[in-house]
Amino acid sequence: MASTSSVEATKQLWDDTLARLLNLSTATVTRNTELQARLNEAELELSVWKQAHSAALDSAERDRKAHMLHVATLNSQIASLQEIGTQSPLMLCIIDGDGNIFSPNLLTQGVQGGRQAAQELTRGIAGYIQDHDLPVGTSVVFSVVVFFNRKGLLDTLVSHGICTTEQFEAFFLGFGQASPRFWTVDVGIGREPADTKIKDYLQTYGRFPQTLRIIFGGGHDNAYMPTLTAMENEQLLGKVVILQGCDDLASEIRSLDLPILRIDGLFMEHKLSSASKKPGPIPLGGLWSITTNGGLLSPRSPPVCSPSELDGRFIDPSRVKSPPPCNEHYLMSCSKGGSCKYSHDYILTPDQLGALARNAKKAPCNYLKNGLTCPHGDRCCWGHKCPNGPSCFHLSKGKCWFKGDAMHSPVD
């Protein structure tokens, strides 16, 4: 009996030991599985942090390079500003040669007259610098550019008996030879090319820090008012001095109260009388084209008869008229007087005035086009709204002349 009990006790002991070993093995396997999972998670997290660290290093390197480039750019700009500070100041003279016409006494002298005009202009501006104690230092760069319609001005002067073609050409040759920085620019037919170039020169050179003054020979024409107003908004108008030619300044430009420089004997003191001009015939109905007036795109006017045809007979519609009638003169008022490139001498019938008015509305008002309030209001002869309204084909292409805000609202 005792032997049987001992065997059973031993068997039970081994069973218990095996059970404990099995439990321990199961617990060990479970624990190892948990630890392996945690290890895998830790390795994954470490990989993510390594990637983030690498990305942060790359970003920091890019930022460092961008910062160094920015610093280099700033250093270059500072060097440029320091160089500008050591440069001679610029005195730029811009002349509208169609409105400010040189003196007949100078024109008739040909080459010598051109050189004398350049000398008197230089002497007058030098006197202005001295009288107003401008900070020019030891030297100043002085440049002159005259914009004009060579053929139109020549025809006008010859038709008025001011000078001959040879004297005209010789005068501007002498003027340009006076200095490498004296330029004459033929802008071709029409006012728009001259206005555009002069306005661009005013604003571009007005922004240059080395530009001390702009001597502007264009105070006769209100068409420059939007540009001068824009310069005033940029606080650049203090650089502008009006070089007065004829007796009268345009009313709106006079209201700016800008300094005025007058050089006696340089320009004609009075506007040319339009009475002595000989405007030719113009086409009658249906022959419309686009011309310019005071810097604005405007339709060529309808048929008229000239003062020389006061017998009431109308001219042949197949013949071409030059210059066309002035839209502003016939539809409201023209501030250019005798210097206007368009005729004030034709006699228009009511029907012709109506056609002139309708076609003027097809060209945009220069004030609204430049984001300004039109001082003429309902009296303005130019278009305040695009005739094609919101569905304008040219607007969709970005080529419509009516560029001002609300100029494509529905037409009343």
Short mmCIF file of C-alpha atoms in Angstrom, two decimals:
data_model
loop_
_atom_site.label_atom_id
_atom_site.label_comp_id
_atom_site.label_asym_id
_atom_site.label_seq_id
_atom_site.Cartn_x
_atom_site.Cartn_y
_atom_site.Cartn_z
CA MET A 1 0.00 0.00 0.00
CA ALA A 2 2.80 2.34 0.97
CA SER A 3 4.57 1.68 -2.31
CA THR A 4 1.46 2.48 -4.31
CA SER A 5 0.94 5.73 -2.46
CA SER A 6 4.57 6.77 -3.11
CA VAL A 7 4.22 6.19 -6.83
CA GLU A 8 1.05 8.20 -6.99
CA ALA A 9 2.65 11.02 -5.01
CA THR A 10 5.60 11.08 -7.39
CA LYS A 11 3.29 11.09 -10.41
CA GLN A 12 1.28 13.94 -8.96
CA LEU A 13 4.47 15.89 -8.32
CA TRP A 14 5.55 15.49 -11.93
CA ASP A 15 2.11 16.45 -13.16
CA ASP A 16 2.19 19.61 -11.08
CA THR A 17 5.71 20.41 -12.23
CA LEU A 18 4.80 19.91 -15.88
CA ALA A 19 1.69 22.05 -15.44
CA ARG A 20 3.77 24.82 -13.92
CA LEU A 21 6.32 24.52 -16.73
CA LEU A 22 3.55 24.66 -19.31
CA ASN A 23 2.02 27.72 -17.66
CA LEU A 24 5.44 29.36 -17.45
CA SER A 25 6.13 28.56 -21.09
CA THR A 26 2.76 29.98 -22.16
CA ALA A 27 3.32 33.12 -20.09
CA THR A 28 6.82 33.50 -21.55
CA VAL A 29 5.58 33.16 -25.12
CA THR A 30 2.78 35.66 -24.45
CA ARG A 31 5.20 38.09 -22.86
CA ASN A 32 7.66 37.71 -25.72
CA THR A 33 4.86 38.41 -28.19
CA GLU A 34 3.89 41.56 -26.30
CA LEU A 35 7.51 42.69 -26.11
CA GLN A 36 8.02 42.03 -29.83
CA ALA A 37 4.93 44.10 -30.63
CA ARG A 38 6.18 46.94 -28.46
CA LEU A 39 9.61 46.65 -30.08
CA ASN A 40 8.08 46.83 -33.55
CA GLU A 41 6.04 49.87 -32.50
CA ALA A 42 9.12 51.53 -31.04
CA GLU A 43 11.11 50.85 -34.21
CA LEU A 44 8.29 52.29 -36.33
CA GLU A 45 8.11 55.38 -34.15
CA LEU A 46 11.88 55.72 -34.31
CA SER A 47 11.72 55.52 -38.10
CA VAL A 48 9.06 58.24 -38.20
CA TRP A 49 11.15 60.47 -35.95
CA LYS A 50 14.22 59.84 -38.10
CA GLN A 51 12.27 60.87 -41.19
CA ALA A 52 10.91 63.96 -39.44
CA HIS A 53 14.39 64.86 -38.23
CA SER A 54 15.79 64.45 -41.74
CA ALA A 55 12.98 66.58 -43.20
CA ALA A 56 13.59 69.21 -40.53
CA LEU A 57 17.29 69.27 -41.38
CA ASP A 58 16.50 69.62 -45.10
CA SER A 59 14.02 72.42 -44.39
CA ALA A 60 16.51 74.18 -42.15
CA GLU A 61 19.14 73.94 -44.87
CA ARG A 62 16.74 75.36 -47.45
CA ASP A 63 15.79 78.16 -45.08
CA ARG A 64 19.46 78.88 -44.45
CA LYS A 65 20.21 79.07 -48.16
CA ALA A 66 17.14 81.26 -48.78
CA HIS A 67 18.19 83.53 -45.92
CA MET A 68 21.71 83.83 -47.28
CA LEU A 69 20.31 84.65 -50.73
CA HIS A 70 18.01 87.28 -49.21
CA VAL A 71 20.94 88.77 -47.29
CA ALA A 72 23.01 88.85 -50.48
CA THR A 73 20.15 90.56 -52.33
CA LEU A 74 19.75 93.16 -49.59
CA ASN A 75 23.48 93.82 -49.57
CA SER A 76 23.36 94.30 -53.34
CA GLN A 77 20.42 96.70 -53.02
CA ILE A 78 22.19 98.63 -50.27
CA ALA A 79 25.26 98.89 -52.46
CA SER A 80 23.09 100.11 -55.35
CA LEU A 81 21.45 102.72 -53.14
CA GLN A 82 24.84 103.87 -51.91
CA GLU A 83 25.99 104.09 -55.52
CA ILE A 84 22.89 106.10 -56.43
CA GLY A 85 23.63 108.40 -53.53
CA THR A 86 27.03 109.15 -55.03
CA GLN A 87 25.67 109.68 -58.55
CA SER A 88 25.02 113.11 -59.97
CA PRO A 89 21.40 114.25 -59.68
CA LEU A 90 19.30 114.27 -62.85
CA MET A 91 17.53 117.30 -64.28
CA LEU A 92 15.22 116.08 -67.05
CA CYS A 93 13.43 118.45 -69.41
CA ILE A 94 10.45 116.96 -71.27
CA ILE A 95 8.88 119.16 -73.95
CA ASP A 96 5.67 118.65 -75.90
CA GLY A 97 7.00 120.17 -79.10
CA ASP A 98 3.59 120.33 -80.77
CA GLY A 99 2.22 122.60 -78.06
CA ASN A 100 5.35 124.48 -77.01
CA ILE A 101 6.62 125.69 -80.38
CA PHE A 102 10.05 127.28 -80.54
CA SER A 103 10.31 130.97 -81.34
CA PRO A 104 10.09 131.95 -85.05
CA ASN A 105 13.23 134.02 -84.54
CA LEU A 106 15.12 130.85 -83.63
CA LEU A 107 13.45 128.60 -86.20
CA THR A 108 14.38 130.85 -89.11
CA GLN A 109 18.07 130.75 -88.11
CA GLY A 110 18.31 127.06 -88.93
CA VAL A 111 21.24 125.21 -87.36
CA GLN A 112 22.44 128.27 -85.46
CA GLY A 113 18.94 128.86 -84.12
CA GLY A 114 18.72 125.27 -82.88
CA ARG A 115 22.02 125.60 -81.05
CA GLN A 116 20.97 128.94 -79.60
CA ALA A 117 17.67 127.43 -78.40
CA ALA A 118 19.61 124.65 -76.66
CA GLN A 119 21.90 127.22 -75.02
CA GLU A 120 19.03 129.39 -73.82
CA LEU A 121 17.19 126.37 -72.46
CA THR A 122 20.31 125.22 -70.60
CA ARG A 123 20.98 128.72 -69.28
CA GLY A 124 17.40 129.14 -68.11
CA ILE A 125 17.34 125.85 -66.21
CA ALA A 126 20.77 126.53 -64.70
CA GLY A 127 19.41 129.86 -63.48
CA TYR A 128 16.42 128.10 -61.93
CA ILE A 129 18.75 125.71 -60.09
CA GLN A 130 20.75 128.62 -58.73
CA ASP A 131 17.75 130.77 -57.82
CA HIS A 132 16.11 127.95 -55.87
CA ASP A 133 19.36 126.65 -54.33
CA LEU A 134 18.73 123.08 -55.48
CA PRO A 135 21.16 120.47 -54.03
CA VAL A 136 23.01 119.54 -57.22
CA GLY A 137 26.42 119.09 -55.57
CA THR A 138 29.44 119.46 -57.80
CA SER A 139 27.72 118.22 -60.95
CA VAL A 140 24.30 117.53 -62.43
CA VAL A 141 23.17 115.42 -65.38
CA PHE A 142 20.95 117.51 -67.66
CA SER A 143 18.91 115.86 -70.42
CA VAL A 144 16.29 117.26 -72.80
CA VAL A 145 13.82 115.30 -74.91
CA VAL A 146 11.37 116.96 -77.30
CA PHE A 147 8.40 114.87 -78.49
CA PHE A 148 6.61 116.11 -81.59
CA ASN A 149 4.83 115.14 -84.79
CA ARG A 150 7.50 116.25 -87.24
CA LYS A 151 5.33 116.31 -90.35
CA GLY A 152 2.34 117.86 -88.61
CA LEU A 153 4.41 120.60 -86.98
CA LEU A 154 6.31 121.29 -90.20
CA ASP A 155 3.09 121.60 -92.20
CA THR A 156 1.62 123.95 -89.59
CA LEU A 157 4.67 126.22 -89.47
CA VAL A 158 5.05 126.34 -93.24
CA SER A 159 1.33 127.02 -93.78
CA HIS A 160 1.54 129.95 -91.34
CA GLY A 161 4.65 131.31 -93.04
CA ILE A 162 6.74 130.88 -89.88
CA CYS A 163 9.68 129.12 -91.53
CA THR A 164 10.63 127.05 -94.54
CA THR A 165 11.11 123.30 -94.63
CA GLU A 166 14.88 123.74 -94.87
CA GLN A 167 14.97 126.08 -91.87
CA PHE A 168 12.82 123.69 -89.84
CA GLU A 169 15.02 120.66 -90.54
CA ALA A 170 18.21 122.65 -89.92
CA PHE A 171 16.89 124.02 -86.61
CA PHE A 172 16.24 120.59 -85.11
CA LEU A 173 19.55 119.34 -86.48
CA GLY A 174 21.33 122.12 -84.61
CA PHE A 175 19.27 121.54 -81.48
CA GLY A 176 20.17 117.84 -81.39
CA GLN A 177 23.85 118.55 -82.06
CA ALA A 178 24.10 120.90 -79.09
CA SER A 179 24.56 118.01 -76.64
CA PRO A 180 24.57 114.19 -76.68
CA ARG A 181 21.74 114.38 -74.14
CA PHE A 182 19.48 116.59 -76.28
CA TRP A 183 17.04 114.38 -78.17
CA THR A 184 14.18 115.06 -80.56
CA VAL A 185 11.64 112.25 -80.99
CA ASP A 186 9.25 112.13 -83.95
CA VAL A 187 6.18 110.32 -82.61
CA GLY A 188 4.34 110.29 -85.93
CA ILE A 189 0.80 111.34 -86.77
CA GLY A 190 -1.76 111.89 -84.01
CA ARG A 191 -1.71 112.92 -80.36
CA GLU A 192 -1.92 109.50 -78.70
CA PRO A 193 1.72 108.45 -79.37
CA ALA A 194 3.12 111.73 -78.03
CA ASP A 195 0.85 111.77 -74.97
CA THR A 196 1.64 108.15 -74.13
CA LYS A 197 5.40 108.63 -74.34
CA ILE A 198 5.40 111.88 -72.39
CA LYS A 199 3.19 110.45 -69.65
CA ASP A 200 5.43 107.39 -69.37
CA TYR A 201 8.54 109.56 -69.13
CA LEU A 202 6.94 111.69 -66.41
CA GLN A 203 5.98 108.74 -64.22
CA THR A 204 9.06 106.59 -64.87
CA TYR A 205 11.68 109.27 -64.29
CA GLY A 206 9.62 110.81 -61.51
CA ARG A 207 10.09 107.60 -59.50
CA PHE A 208 13.88 107.55 -59.89
CA PRO A 209 15.49 108.69 -56.62
CA GLN A 210 18.27 110.53 -58.49
CA THR A 211 15.75 112.65 -60.43
CA LEU A 212 15.97 116.08 -58.82
CA ARG A 213 13.49 117.93 -61.04
CA ILE A 214 11.47 117.34 -64.20
CA ILE A 215 11.12 120.52 -66.24
CA PHE A 216 7.85 119.83 -68.05
CA GLY A 217 6.94 121.75 -71.19
CA GLY A 218 3.36 120.54 -71.46
CA GLY A 219 1.35 122.82 -69.21
CA HIS A 220 -0.81 123.96 -72.11
CA ASP A 221 -2.69 120.64 -72.30
CA ASN A 222 -5.18 119.33 -69.71
CA ALA A 223 -4.65 115.84 -71.17
CA TYR A 224 -1.63 115.49 -68.86
CA MET A 225 -3.73 116.16 -65.78
CA PRO A 226 -4.45 112.47 -64.96
CA THR A 227 -0.73 111.68 -65.03
CA LEU A 228 0.14 114.66 -62.84
CA THR A 229 -2.64 113.68 -60.45
CA ALA A 230 -1.23 110.15 -60.25
CA MET A 231 2.20 111.61 -59.49
CA GLU A 232 0.63 113.75 -56.78
CA ASN A 233 -0.87 110.61 -55.22
CA GLU A 234 2.62 109.05 -55.20
CA GLN A 235 4.03 112.25 -53.64
CA LEU A 236 6.19 112.82 -56.74
CA LEU A 237 4.60 116.06 -57.96
CA GLY A 238 7.13 118.12 -55.99
CA LYS A 239 9.70 117.17 -58.63
CA VAL A 240 7.74 118.82 -61.46
CA VAL A 241 8.36 122.37 -62.70
CA ILE A 242 6.22 123.73 -65.54
CA LEU A 243 8.21 125.16 -68.45
CA GLN A 244 5.79 127.74 -69.79
CA GLY A 245 5.63 128.32 -73.50
CA CYS A 246 2.57 130.27 -74.66
CA ASP A 247 0.80 132.78 -72.44
CA ASP A 248 -1.92 130.48 -71.16
CA LEU A 249 -1.64 127.39 -68.99
CA ALA A 250 -4.41 124.81 -69.09
CA SER A 251 -6.91 125.60 -66.35
CA GLU A 252 -6.67 122.26 -64.54
CA ILE A 253 -2.87 122.23 -64.58
CA ARG A 254 -2.83 125.82 -63.32
CA SER A 255 -4.90 124.66 -60.34
CA LEU A 256 -2.00 122.41 -59.21
CA ASP A 257 -0.03 125.57 -58.39
CA LEU A 258 3.24 124.09 -59.64
CA PRO A 259 6.43 126.19 -59.93
CA ILE A 260 6.72 127.87 -63.32
CA LEU A 261 9.88 128.52 -65.33
CA ARG A 262 9.64 130.95 -68.22
CA ILE A 263 12.56 131.48 -70.57
CA ASP A 264 12.05 134.65 -72.59
CA GLY A 265 12.48 134.30 -76.33
CA LEU A 266 12.60 130.49 -76.34
CA PHE A 267 9.02 129.67 -77.34
CA MET A 268 6.20 131.39 -79.17
CA GLU A 269 4.40 133.57 -76.64
CA HIS A 270 1.02 133.23 -78.32
CA LYS A 271 -0.75 130.25 -79.79
CA LEU A 272 -0.93 130.13 -83.55
CA SER A 273 -4.22 131.46 -84.85
CA SER A 274 -6.22 128.71 -86.47
CA ALA A 275 -7.85 131.22 -88.85
CA SER A 276 -4.95 131.16 -91.26
CA LYS A 277 -4.92 127.39 -91.55
CA LYS A 278 -6.37 125.80 -94.65
CA PRO A 279 -8.21 122.64 -93.63
CA GLY A 280 -9.06 120.39 -96.50
CA PRO A 281 -12.24 118.47 -97.22
CA ILE A 282 -13.37 115.50 -95.15
CA PRO A 283 -15.44 112.46 -96.11
CA LEU A 284 -19.19 112.49 -95.67
CA GLY A 285 -21.37 109.84 -94.07
CA GLY A 286 -20.19 106.27 -93.77
CA LEU A 287 -16.46 106.98 -94.05
CA TRP A 288 -15.51 106.68 -90.36
CA SER A 289 -12.09 106.00 -88.91
CA ILE A 290 -10.34 106.53 -85.60
CA THR A 291 -8.12 109.52 -84.90
CA THR A 292 -6.94 111.13 -81.67
CA ASN A 293 -7.84 114.26 -79.76
CA GLY A 294 -6.02 115.52 -76.70
CA GLY A 295 -4.59 112.11 -75.89
CA LEU A 296 -7.95 110.37 -76.30
CA LEU A 297 -9.02 107.92 -78.94
CA SER A 298 -11.92 109.50 -80.73
CA PRO A 299 -13.82 108.94 -83.95
CA ARG A 300 -13.03 111.02 -86.94
CA SER A 301 -15.69 113.65 -87.31
CA PRO A 302 -18.52 113.71 -89.86
CA PRO A 303 -18.65 115.93 -92.94
CA VAL A 304 -18.26 119.66 -92.67
CA CYS A 305 -17.60 122.60 -94.95
CA SER A 306 -14.65 124.91 -94.47
CA PRO A 307 -14.92 128.69 -93.89
CA SER A 308 -13.75 129.23 -97.43
CA GLU A 309 -16.96 127.56 -98.66
CA LEU A 310 -19.47 129.91 -97.09
CA ASP A 311 -21.67 129.73 -100.17
CA GLY A 312 -23.29 126.68 -98.58
CA ARG A 313 -21.96 124.12 -101.02
CA PHE A 314 -20.65 120.93 -99.40
CA ILE A 315 -17.34 119.46 -100.47
CA ASP A 316 -16.91 116.28 -102.43
CA PRO A 317 -17.36 113.35 -100.01
CA SER A 318 -14.79 111.30 -101.89
CA ARG A 319 -12.01 113.69 -100.83
CA VAL A 320 -10.15 113.19 -97.56
CA LYS A 321 -10.17 115.92 -94.88
CA SER A 322 -7.13 116.95 -92.85
CA PRO A 323 -7.08 117.92 -90.07
CA PRO A 324 -10.40 116.55 -88.77
CA PRO A 325 -12.70 118.76 -86.71
CA CYS A 326 -11.97 119.00 -82.98
CA ASN A 327 -14.53 116.95 -81.04
CA GLU A 328 -14.10 118.96 -77.84
CA HIS A 329 -14.40 122.31 -79.63
CA TYR A 330 -17.72 121.43 -81.26
CA LEU A 331 -19.24 119.36 -78.42
CA MET A 332 -18.08 121.17 -75.24
CA SER A 333 -14.94 123.37 -75.13
CA CYS A 334 -11.32 122.96 -76.19
CA SER A 335 -8.61 124.33 -73.90
CA LYS A 336 -5.86 124.05 -76.53
CA GLY A 337 -6.94 126.99 -78.64
CA GLY A 338 -4.61 127.70 -81.55
CA SER A 339 -2.23 124.89 -80.61
CA CYS A 340 -4.94 122.26 -81.11
CA LYS A 341 -4.06 119.77 -83.84
CA TYR A 342 -7.67 119.58 -84.99
CA SER A 343 -9.69 122.15 -86.85
CA HIS A 344 -12.03 124.67 -85.21
CA ASP A 345 -12.89 126.27 -88.56
CA TYR A 346 -15.54 124.04 -90.08
CA ILE A 347 -19.24 124.82 -90.13
CA LEU A 348 -21.27 121.78 -89.06
CA THR A 349 -24.94 121.18 -89.67
CA PRO A 350 -27.12 119.87 -86.80
CA ASP A 351 -27.04 116.39 -88.35
CA GLN A 352 -23.27 116.50 -88.56
CA LEU A 353 -22.99 117.65 -84.94
CA GLY A 354 -25.23 114.76 -83.94
CA ALA A 355 -23.03 112.30 -85.81
CA LEU A 356 -19.94 113.84 -84.24
CA ALA A 357 -21.45 113.44 -80.75
CA ARG A 358 -22.50 109.84 -81.34
CA ASN A 359 -19.07 108.83 -82.53
CA ALA A 360 -17.28 110.68 -79.72
CA LYS A 361 -19.16 108.48 -77.26
CA LYS A 362 -17.46 105.47 -78.83
CA ALA A 363 -14.13 106.62 -77.38
CA PRO A 364 -13.48 106.45 -73.60
CA CYS A 365 -13.23 109.47 -71.32
CA ASN A 366 -9.57 109.80 -70.36
CA TYR A 367 -10.44 110.66 -66.75
CA LEU A 368 -12.61 107.60 -66.10
CA LYS A 369 -10.19 105.40 -68.01
CA ASN A 370 -7.50 106.37 -65.50
CA GLY A 371 -9.74 105.88 -62.46
CA LEU A 372 -10.44 109.60 -61.90
CA THR A 373 -13.66 111.56 -61.61
CA CYS A 374 -14.56 113.37 -64.81
CA PRO A 375 -14.80 117.11 -64.02
CA HIS A 376 -17.14 117.65 -66.98
CA GLY A 377 -19.81 115.21 -65.78
CA ASP A 378 -22.76 114.92 -68.14
CA ARG A 379 -21.23 117.65 -70.34
CA CYS A 380 -18.33 115.37 -71.29
CA CYS A 381 -18.41 114.51 -74.98
CA TRP A 382 -16.46 111.27 -74.49
CA GLY A 383 -17.87 107.88 -73.58
CA HIS A 384 -18.34 107.09 -69.89
CA LYS A 385 -19.61 103.58 -70.67
CA CYS A 386 -18.63 101.05 -73.32
CA PRO A 387 -21.35 100.98 -76.00
CA ASN A 388 -21.18 97.17 -75.93
CA GLY A 389 -21.90 96.96 -72.19
CA PRO A 390 -21.06 93.88 -70.09
CA SER A 391 -21.09 91.59 -73.15
CA CYS A 392 -18.24 93.46 -74.85
CA PHE A 393 -16.19 91.02 -76.92
CA HIS A 394 -13.01 93.10 -76.61
CA LEU A 395 -13.38 93.19 -72.80
CA SER A 396 -13.17 89.39 -72.68
CA LYS A 397 -9.88 89.65 -74.58
CA GLY A 398 -8.56 92.44 -72.35
CA LYS A 399 -8.34 94.81 -75.32
CA CYS A 400 -11.28 97.16 -74.85
CA TRP A 401 -10.43 100.88 -74.73
CA PHE A 402 -12.91 101.38 -71.89
CA LYS A 403 -10.61 100.31 -69.03
CA GLY A 404 -12.08 102.25 -66.09
CA ASP A 405 -14.14 100.74 -63.29
CA ALA A 406 -17.86 100.44 -64.06
CA MET A 407 -17.27 101.43 -67.71
CA HIS A 408 -18.85 98.13 -68.73
CA SER A 409 -21.98 98.40 -66.63
CA PRO A 410 -25.26 98.12 -68.57
CA VAL A 411 -25.82 101.10 -70.86
CA ASP A 412 -28.77 103.23 -69.75
#
